[in-house]
Amino acid sequence: MRTDLHRLLDTPLAAVRNLGILAHVDAGKTTLTERILYLTGTTHKRGEVHEGTTVTDFDPQERDRGITIFAAAVSCAWDAHRINLIDTPGHVDFSDEVARSLRVLDGAVAVFDAVAGVEPQSEAVWRQADRYGVPRIAFVNKLDRAGADLDTAVESIRERLHPAPLVVQLPIGSEAGFTGVVDLPRMRSLVWPEGRDTVEEGPVPEALRDAAEGRRRQLEEAVAELHPGALEEFCAEGTLSARTLTAALRDLTRSGDGVVVLCGSAYRNRGIEPLLDAVVAYLPSPRDVPAVRGTRDGGEQERFADPAAPFAALVFKVNGTATGRLTYLRVYSGTIGKGETVWDSGTGRTERIGRILRVQADRHAPLERAVAGDIVAVVGLKSARAGSTLCAPGAPLVLEPPTVADPVVSVAVEAVGSAEAELLVSALTRLVEEDPSLVVRTDPETGQLVLSGMGELHLEVAVEKIRLAHGLDVRVGRPRVAYRETVVRGVSGLVHRHVKQDGGAGEFAHVVLDVEPLEDVTGDGDGSATRFEFRSTVVGGRVPQEYVRALEAGCRDALADGPLGGHPVTGVRVVLTDGATHPKDSSERAFRTAGRFALREALRACAMVLLEPATDVTVTVPDDAVGGVLGDLAARRGQVSGSVARAGVVVITATVPLVELFGYATRLRSRTRGRGVFTARPAGYAPAPSTAASGTVTR
């Protein structure tokens, strides 16, 4: 049911839905978003990815590459509800963009390919949504494709994602003959005739009645197992009413105990209306989610989604445009109007809101104010970054920012002309402001500017953005990966005595350390912070607690440069077993220095191994090219874990060192005559060969 968005600018919070579209690349996220905008009357022409006419993929690079790179926000209206929707990237290199969006969303639609089922990045974004506690419903797309099978896709959801899939629709027809669905809760048919955009509602077709009744019974039993209220009615009546079933599905979705599964074909405009109905019926409003928590004066504080409460918002995206700097934020509590002043908790500065905009991808509509539950963009903020908390000056608060994974790939960048070097530094600074997953540093040995990111494509897009936006000619060096070092055999009872006497107050610290490896140091798939444990077994006050803390800080300092090649050290446990102090010369500074030098000495005595980032790769190739692709993976030190034949193609899964994947896309296209595709996602770290080239290593 279409509703005019302009009538809903003052929508009650209960009628607002903030949701994201999540999926593996090429599962149909952007096409689904385009159909939602078209059916809700927000646009008057259906945009197509292959034609470069989509609303949300408006960046030139997105249109050239045919993939979503940057999260795009749009708003639409359906059944007297306002839907704020973010179309997120599906490529693994841009997973941090997905994480920043999920941090501010109340719900999500996870899109799955009806042929491929759960794909690697589908699983990755699902885990990200788990981390942020975002309720989801699932949409199995492309049911009109050859080989499409709803039951197989649902089983892959059950096996790989582990929720309880609650299928609420039965397809009418299959593959090219797919024309509609049976709505199981209301036992009706919804059919989309060829060439028409409207849905026709009717009774369940006689040929499908037995199957529909059986599926409805399975749905009732699955819901009754998970929901106490539904179980009570099921036991008393032997069935569930449509009202009870809908209420139970809503509760299970919002608690995360189940996931409602719908199906359709976004490209053919089939299944979109019931999906929008499900968004309204099952996903939560800002009032239904728990109050946001932040810190104030060292203590924890909650802010509810109340327009009358003190203002608090989280910045999740910053974008520089030709007309100014846009800061995207989610308002969690309170109300803010244009011209008002806000407090940036991160910088400790006040800033003035110049304008407030309702975002429609690259188009904007001015607003007088934004209230709790809104996702808007503002103009006028100079220092706010992604992750910054904006709040009322009289009620400061710091909200937890989205997590940022450590970059794993680096390239050296330099301007072609010396006159452009300063412009390049400015462009890189702006780039990092917009994308926190990018890191820029100057190599202390070579003096080169080094740009680090989440993958080869990530860096390629970043460099191209500099060229297009700033007109700079940039040279790029060979990509380098972030190696780590770890302990495989430790040392016990290492004694280190730090004594310094230079005429003034002296320094004294005596420590005895055990250093040992931590288990499972290679499985940290998100590439996050160094894994390190420290504990003290010293008793009797031989080393005061404040000195123990200083010693731990010194040990952490030593982890920055390992003995093999100066790479960060991970997977280490340090135990302080004994120590001694001096009544005058011992200090926190002395113990921190002792910790740094003691651990460095211990690591030189340990058996160490170099770790390199590994990736889980899924390669889809024609069955006549399998042999060549397998041989190429072996040459790249890949370990094949499985292969599945599917409708004329073979899907190969393998784990490959990241450094070996540079240029793989071109090689794969060459070997398969353009018919092979691959996707990759981080798989943690694995031991590297001792011959790992130092020229490809970065700290």
C-alpha angles and dihedrals in degrees: 000000000000119000128186107254092209090064090055101055088108094043116160112252092247089063096052124097122189108192143156132216109231130186151121115284112282095015089119105262097140094043089051090050091050091052091049091053091047097047093047091053094246091122129025099210130049112245119218127209094214091052095047092236102119122128098221098041092060099137113102091234091053092052093046094048097037094228136102111255104163127043109248125200124213135167130217139161131238131171093347091310128114114225119200104196132188119198104209130200119263100201116100093231089067099046091120088062087056092049093052090051094047090052090068101034129098097202144358144209111224111206121208131187109243090219101042099033114192109010127190098267090042087061093045095053090044089057090048089054089049089054092055095039094240115166114229144195121199128230117194103208135193094038088157093066124105108265094021113151123174095196093052091048091049091050090053088053090052095046101040104029099031102215121128103260110217106197110204099176139058116205119240105218127351138251109339089359094059106125107154150329141259110238101222100194091055097026096228135125124244114196130181109203116218113272095014130102097205127087123233117215121208146137122301109277111256092235090059100039097098092045091047093050090049092050091046089053091050090050092050092050093048092050093045090054091056105034122059095203093051091046091055093053092042092054093046099042104022090233142047126247118232089248094053092043092051093047092048092048089052092051093047092048094050094045092047093235092120141013122221111227123208130171142206147116115276093189091057092041094243122141099013099113095054089045090056089047088053092050090055095042103042112021118081130253121225087266092056097056122081118270114273114254127219140159127256125178090346095307132098121255134183127219119196124209093264121140089209095055123093112288118264128163138164123224110224103167139024121195129182114215135177090260098046147295115313119204114196117207143172113224109218100176141002132016131279128193131197113273093029125125124243133189119236103213092196098056098025090232134125119232135185124238106230100182137354118216136193103222125228099174103275093356126077139198119204120243130194093216145355124222138195110301095029126127108204143147123240132200125213104048113124107180107026114119134190105287095029119134117225116196145156110290090234095049108044119192137167117214122201108264123222114274117256119211120223114260116252104189129054137186132186113240129192137167117250093228127043090229090062096050093091091047089052092054090051092048092049091049090053091046092055091048089058097042116033091188088071118082127193123195139156115246105237093212102044101022089228123144107245121201116199128191147149099282148339094278091047091057093041091055092046093052092045089051089056090050094048100039099040103024092234124152104224129189116213126204128212114294116258127199131222109252124194134199127220141180119253097172121022137201132241132214098011107175121208125178119191114196125166126172119169104155099283131061108336132223124232132172129154118190138170116203139189114203120194138162123264117231122254098013093159099058100074095117099179095058092233131158125326114282109235135153128193130184139161127223094180113127135185095048093280088143115028117231094248089057090049090055091049090049090053090051090052091051090052089052089056092054092071093076121037125199097244099064110331095274122143114275120230137175098044132141118197121194122192104214101170143355147159138220138204118231093230110017102045116098141151089262092054093050093046090053090046091051092052096049095038094055092045089053091047093050090053087055094047126085103253134190132198116240126204129193113262129199134209105231128197113195121189113197139160111268091245091062100048097102095054093045093050090050091050091050090051090051088054091055091254121162110214112217100180150332132215127195113222129171099325096324135084122223111210122193121198144153113238132177109255093232089061093056097067107117092005094126091061092045092049093050089050094050094046099037091247095308099103124088132181140190130196138193132185115276100182124251131319133186112280125216114265089243093065104146114248089213091070095048126104132179 
